[in-house]
PDB file of C-alpha atoms and ligand atoms in Angstrom:
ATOM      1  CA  UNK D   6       0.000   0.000   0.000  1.00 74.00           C
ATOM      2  CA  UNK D   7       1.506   3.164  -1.047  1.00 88.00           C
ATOM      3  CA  UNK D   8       0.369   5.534   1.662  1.00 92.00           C
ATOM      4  CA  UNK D   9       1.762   2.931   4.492  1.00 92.00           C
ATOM      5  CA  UNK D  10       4.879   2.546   2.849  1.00 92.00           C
ATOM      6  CA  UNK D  11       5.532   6.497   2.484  1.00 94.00           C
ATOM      7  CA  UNK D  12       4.090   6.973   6.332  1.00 94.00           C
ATOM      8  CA  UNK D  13       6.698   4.247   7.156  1.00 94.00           C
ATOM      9  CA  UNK D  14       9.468   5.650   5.569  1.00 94.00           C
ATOM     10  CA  UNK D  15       8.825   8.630   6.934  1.00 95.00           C
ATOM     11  CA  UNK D  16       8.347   7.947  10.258  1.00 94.00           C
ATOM     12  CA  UNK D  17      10.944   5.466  10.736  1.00 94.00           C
ATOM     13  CA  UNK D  18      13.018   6.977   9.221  1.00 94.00           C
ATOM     14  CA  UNK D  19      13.261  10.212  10.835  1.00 94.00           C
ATOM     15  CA  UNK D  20      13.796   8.292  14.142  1.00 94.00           C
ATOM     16  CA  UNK D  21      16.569   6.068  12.185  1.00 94.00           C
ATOM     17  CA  UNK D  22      18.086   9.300  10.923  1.00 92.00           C
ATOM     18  CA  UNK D  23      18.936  10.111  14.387  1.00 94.00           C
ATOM     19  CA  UNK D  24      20.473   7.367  15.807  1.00 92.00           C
ATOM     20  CA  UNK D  25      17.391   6.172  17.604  1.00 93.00           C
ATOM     21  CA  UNK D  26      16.121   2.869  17.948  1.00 86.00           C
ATOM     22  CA  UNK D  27      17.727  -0.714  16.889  1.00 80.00           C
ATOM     23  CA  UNK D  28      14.293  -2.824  15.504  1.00 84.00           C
ATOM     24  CA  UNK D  29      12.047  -1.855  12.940  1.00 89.00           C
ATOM     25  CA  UNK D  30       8.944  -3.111  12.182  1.00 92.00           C
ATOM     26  CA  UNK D  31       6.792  -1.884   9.260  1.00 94.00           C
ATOM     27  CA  UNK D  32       3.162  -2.664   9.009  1.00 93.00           C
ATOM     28  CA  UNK D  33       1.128  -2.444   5.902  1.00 93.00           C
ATOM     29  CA  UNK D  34      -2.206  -3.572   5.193  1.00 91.00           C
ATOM     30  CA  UNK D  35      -1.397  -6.604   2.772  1.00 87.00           C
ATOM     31  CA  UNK D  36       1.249  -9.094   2.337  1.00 89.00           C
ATOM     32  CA  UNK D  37       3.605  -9.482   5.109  1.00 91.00           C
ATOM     33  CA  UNK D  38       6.406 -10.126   2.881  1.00 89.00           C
ATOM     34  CA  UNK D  39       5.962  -6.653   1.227  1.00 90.00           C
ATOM     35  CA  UNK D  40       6.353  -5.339   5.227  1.00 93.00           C
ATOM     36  CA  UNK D  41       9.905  -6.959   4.703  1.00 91.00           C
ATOM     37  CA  UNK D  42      11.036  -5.656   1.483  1.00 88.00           C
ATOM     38  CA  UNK D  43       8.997  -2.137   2.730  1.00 92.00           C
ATOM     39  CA  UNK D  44      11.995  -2.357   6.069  1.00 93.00           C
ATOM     40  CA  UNK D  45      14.958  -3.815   4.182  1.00 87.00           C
ATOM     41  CA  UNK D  46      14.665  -0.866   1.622  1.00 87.00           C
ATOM     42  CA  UNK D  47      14.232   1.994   4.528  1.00 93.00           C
ATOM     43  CA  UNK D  48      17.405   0.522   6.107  1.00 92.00           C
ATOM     44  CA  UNK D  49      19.473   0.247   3.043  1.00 86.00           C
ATOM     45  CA  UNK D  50      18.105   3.617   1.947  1.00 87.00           C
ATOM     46  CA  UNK D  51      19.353   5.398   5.111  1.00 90.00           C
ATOM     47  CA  UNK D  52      22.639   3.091   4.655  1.00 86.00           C
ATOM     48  CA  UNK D  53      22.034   0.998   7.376  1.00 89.00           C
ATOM     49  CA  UNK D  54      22.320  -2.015   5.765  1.00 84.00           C
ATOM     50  CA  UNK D  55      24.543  -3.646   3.572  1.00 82.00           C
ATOM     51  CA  UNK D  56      24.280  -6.229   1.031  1.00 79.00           C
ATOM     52  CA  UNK D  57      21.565  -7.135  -1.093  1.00 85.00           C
ATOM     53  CA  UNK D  58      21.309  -5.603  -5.171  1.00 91.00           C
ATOM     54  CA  UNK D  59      19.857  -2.754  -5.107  1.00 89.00           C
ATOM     55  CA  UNK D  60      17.730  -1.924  -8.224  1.00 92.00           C
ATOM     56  CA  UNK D  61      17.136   1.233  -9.676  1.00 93.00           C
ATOM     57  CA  UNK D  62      15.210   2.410 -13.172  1.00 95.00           C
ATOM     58  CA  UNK D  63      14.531   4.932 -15.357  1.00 95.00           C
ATOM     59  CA  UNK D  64      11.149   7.102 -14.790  1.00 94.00           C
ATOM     60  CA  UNK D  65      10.138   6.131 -18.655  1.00 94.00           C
ATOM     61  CA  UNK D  66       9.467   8.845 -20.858  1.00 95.00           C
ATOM     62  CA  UNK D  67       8.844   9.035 -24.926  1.00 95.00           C
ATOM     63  CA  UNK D  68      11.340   6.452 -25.974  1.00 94.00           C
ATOM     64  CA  UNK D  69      10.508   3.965 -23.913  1.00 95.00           C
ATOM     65  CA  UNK D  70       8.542   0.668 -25.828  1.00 89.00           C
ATOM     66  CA  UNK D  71       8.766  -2.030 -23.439  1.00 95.00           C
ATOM     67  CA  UNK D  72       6.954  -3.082 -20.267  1.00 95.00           C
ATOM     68  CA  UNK D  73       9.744  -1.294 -18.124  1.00 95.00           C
ATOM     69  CA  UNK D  74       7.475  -1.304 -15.004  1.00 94.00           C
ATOM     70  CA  UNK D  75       7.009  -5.250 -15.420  1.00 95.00           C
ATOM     71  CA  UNK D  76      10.741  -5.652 -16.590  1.00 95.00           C
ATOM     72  CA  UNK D  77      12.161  -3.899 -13.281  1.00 95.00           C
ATOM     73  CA  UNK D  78       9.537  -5.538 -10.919  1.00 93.00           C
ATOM     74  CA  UNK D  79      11.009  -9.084 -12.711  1.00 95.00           C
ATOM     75  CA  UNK D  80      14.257  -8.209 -12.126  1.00 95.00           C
ATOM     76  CA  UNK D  81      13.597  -6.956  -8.866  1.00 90.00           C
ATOM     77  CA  UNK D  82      11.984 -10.495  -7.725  1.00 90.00           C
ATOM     78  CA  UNK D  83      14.951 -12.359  -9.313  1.00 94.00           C
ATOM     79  CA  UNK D  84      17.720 -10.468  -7.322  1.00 93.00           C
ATOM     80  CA  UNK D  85      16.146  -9.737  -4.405  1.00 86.00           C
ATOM     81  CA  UNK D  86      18.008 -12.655  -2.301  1.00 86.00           C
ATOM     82  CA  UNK D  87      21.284 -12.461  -3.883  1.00 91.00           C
ATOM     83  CA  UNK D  88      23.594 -11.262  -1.121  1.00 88.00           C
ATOM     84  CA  UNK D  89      25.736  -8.762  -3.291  1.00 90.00           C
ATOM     85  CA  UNK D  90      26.360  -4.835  -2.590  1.00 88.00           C
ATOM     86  CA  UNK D  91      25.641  -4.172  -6.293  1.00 91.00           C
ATOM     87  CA  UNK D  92      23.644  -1.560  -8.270  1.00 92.00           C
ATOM     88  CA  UNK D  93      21.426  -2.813 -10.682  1.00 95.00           C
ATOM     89  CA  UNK D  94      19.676  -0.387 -13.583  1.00 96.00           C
ATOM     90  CA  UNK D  95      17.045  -1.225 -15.863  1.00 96.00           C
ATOM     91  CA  UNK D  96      16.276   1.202 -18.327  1.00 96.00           C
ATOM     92  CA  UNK D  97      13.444   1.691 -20.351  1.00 95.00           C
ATOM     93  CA  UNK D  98      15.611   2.351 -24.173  1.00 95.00           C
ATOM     94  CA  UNK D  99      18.951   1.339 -25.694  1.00 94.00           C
ATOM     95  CA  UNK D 100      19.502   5.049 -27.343  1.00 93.00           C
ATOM     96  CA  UNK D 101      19.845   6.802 -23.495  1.00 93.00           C
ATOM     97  CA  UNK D 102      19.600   3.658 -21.208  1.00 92.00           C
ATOM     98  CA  UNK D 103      23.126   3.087 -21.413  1.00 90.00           C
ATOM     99  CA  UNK D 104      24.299   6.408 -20.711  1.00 91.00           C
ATOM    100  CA  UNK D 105      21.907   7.171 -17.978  1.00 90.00           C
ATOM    101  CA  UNK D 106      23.102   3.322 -16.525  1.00 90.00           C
ATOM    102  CA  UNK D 107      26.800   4.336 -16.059  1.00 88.00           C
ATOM    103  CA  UNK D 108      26.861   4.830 -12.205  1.00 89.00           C
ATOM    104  CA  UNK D 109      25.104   0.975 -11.777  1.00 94.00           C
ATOM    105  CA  UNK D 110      27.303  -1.933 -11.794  1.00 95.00           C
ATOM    106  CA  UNK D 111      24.786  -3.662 -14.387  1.00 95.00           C
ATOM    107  CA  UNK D 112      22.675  -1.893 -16.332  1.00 95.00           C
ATOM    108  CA  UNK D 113      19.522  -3.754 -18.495  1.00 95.00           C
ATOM    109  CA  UNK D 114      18.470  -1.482 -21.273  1.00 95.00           C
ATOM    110  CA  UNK D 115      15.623  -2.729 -23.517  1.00 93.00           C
ATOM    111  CA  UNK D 116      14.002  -1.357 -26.751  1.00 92.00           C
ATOM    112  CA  UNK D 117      11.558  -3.297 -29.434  1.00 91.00           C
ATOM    113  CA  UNK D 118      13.416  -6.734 -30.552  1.00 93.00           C
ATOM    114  CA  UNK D 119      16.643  -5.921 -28.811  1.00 94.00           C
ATOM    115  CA  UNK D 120      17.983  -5.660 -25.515  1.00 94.00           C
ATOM    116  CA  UNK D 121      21.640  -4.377 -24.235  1.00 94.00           C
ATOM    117  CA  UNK D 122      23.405  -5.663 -21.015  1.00 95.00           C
ATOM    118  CA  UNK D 123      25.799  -3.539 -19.654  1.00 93.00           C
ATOM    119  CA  UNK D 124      28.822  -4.719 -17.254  1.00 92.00           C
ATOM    120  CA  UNK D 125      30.276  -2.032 -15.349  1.00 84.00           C
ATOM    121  CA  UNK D 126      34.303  -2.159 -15.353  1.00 68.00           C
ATOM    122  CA  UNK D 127      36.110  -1.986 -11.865  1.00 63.00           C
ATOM    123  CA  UNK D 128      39.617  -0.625 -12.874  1.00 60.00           C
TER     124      UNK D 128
HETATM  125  S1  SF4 A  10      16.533   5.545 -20.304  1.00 79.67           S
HETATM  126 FE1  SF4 A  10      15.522   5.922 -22.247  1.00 79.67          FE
HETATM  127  S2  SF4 A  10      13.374   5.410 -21.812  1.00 79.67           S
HETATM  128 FE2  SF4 A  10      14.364   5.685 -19.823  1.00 79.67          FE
HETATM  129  S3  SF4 A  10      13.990   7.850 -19.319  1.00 79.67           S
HETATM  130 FE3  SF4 A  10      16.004   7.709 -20.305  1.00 79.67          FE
HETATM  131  S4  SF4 A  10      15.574   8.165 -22.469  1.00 79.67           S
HETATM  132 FE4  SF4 A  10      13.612   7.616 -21.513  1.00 79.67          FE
END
């Protein structure tokens, strides 16, 4: 539920902000498992908590012509118990995708019959 999970942030994460407080406990009206994700993403959001791919994507605009919002929530589901500290972006076109990718360590770009997948390099 959108309005609990932007009440939640909020609230908890004022109170995080500050150094108060060791447990967190989000309640939402629906699936408890979304009350997980809801409290893994405050914590990693406010940094703190390591580990798990983080997952980022484009707002859409124009150029996008693919089911970006069902291509990130997939991708989203896949990763969501890998245990890396990684930045994942999925991007709605392969004309700006890439480019707008570069600060992710994999970036997913997608445009109509063709798809780019973009490894960051760690010099
Ligand atoms: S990545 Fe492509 S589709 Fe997404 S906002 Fe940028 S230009 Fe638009």
């Amino acid at each position: 539920m959108l309005s609990g999970n932007i009440k939640s942030a909020i609230g908890l994460g004022l109170i995080l902000n500050q150094g108060i407080g060791d447990t967190i406990r989000v309640s939402l009206t629906g699936d408890p498992v979304e009350e997980i994700k809801s409290a893994k993403l405050i914590l990693r959001t406010l940094g703190l908590r390591k580990g798990g791919i983080e997952v980022v994507s484009c707002p859409t605009c124009g150029r996008t012509s693919i089911d970006l919002i069902g291509l990130a929530n997939a991708v989203e589901n896949m990763v969501q118990d890998i245990p890396l500290d990684i930045k994942v972006a999925v991007m709605g076109c392969v004309v700006n995708g890439p480019g707008e990718a570069k600060e992710a360590d994999i970036g997913i770009a997608g445009g109509k019959g063709e798809g780019l997948l973009i490894k960051k390099v760690r010099l």
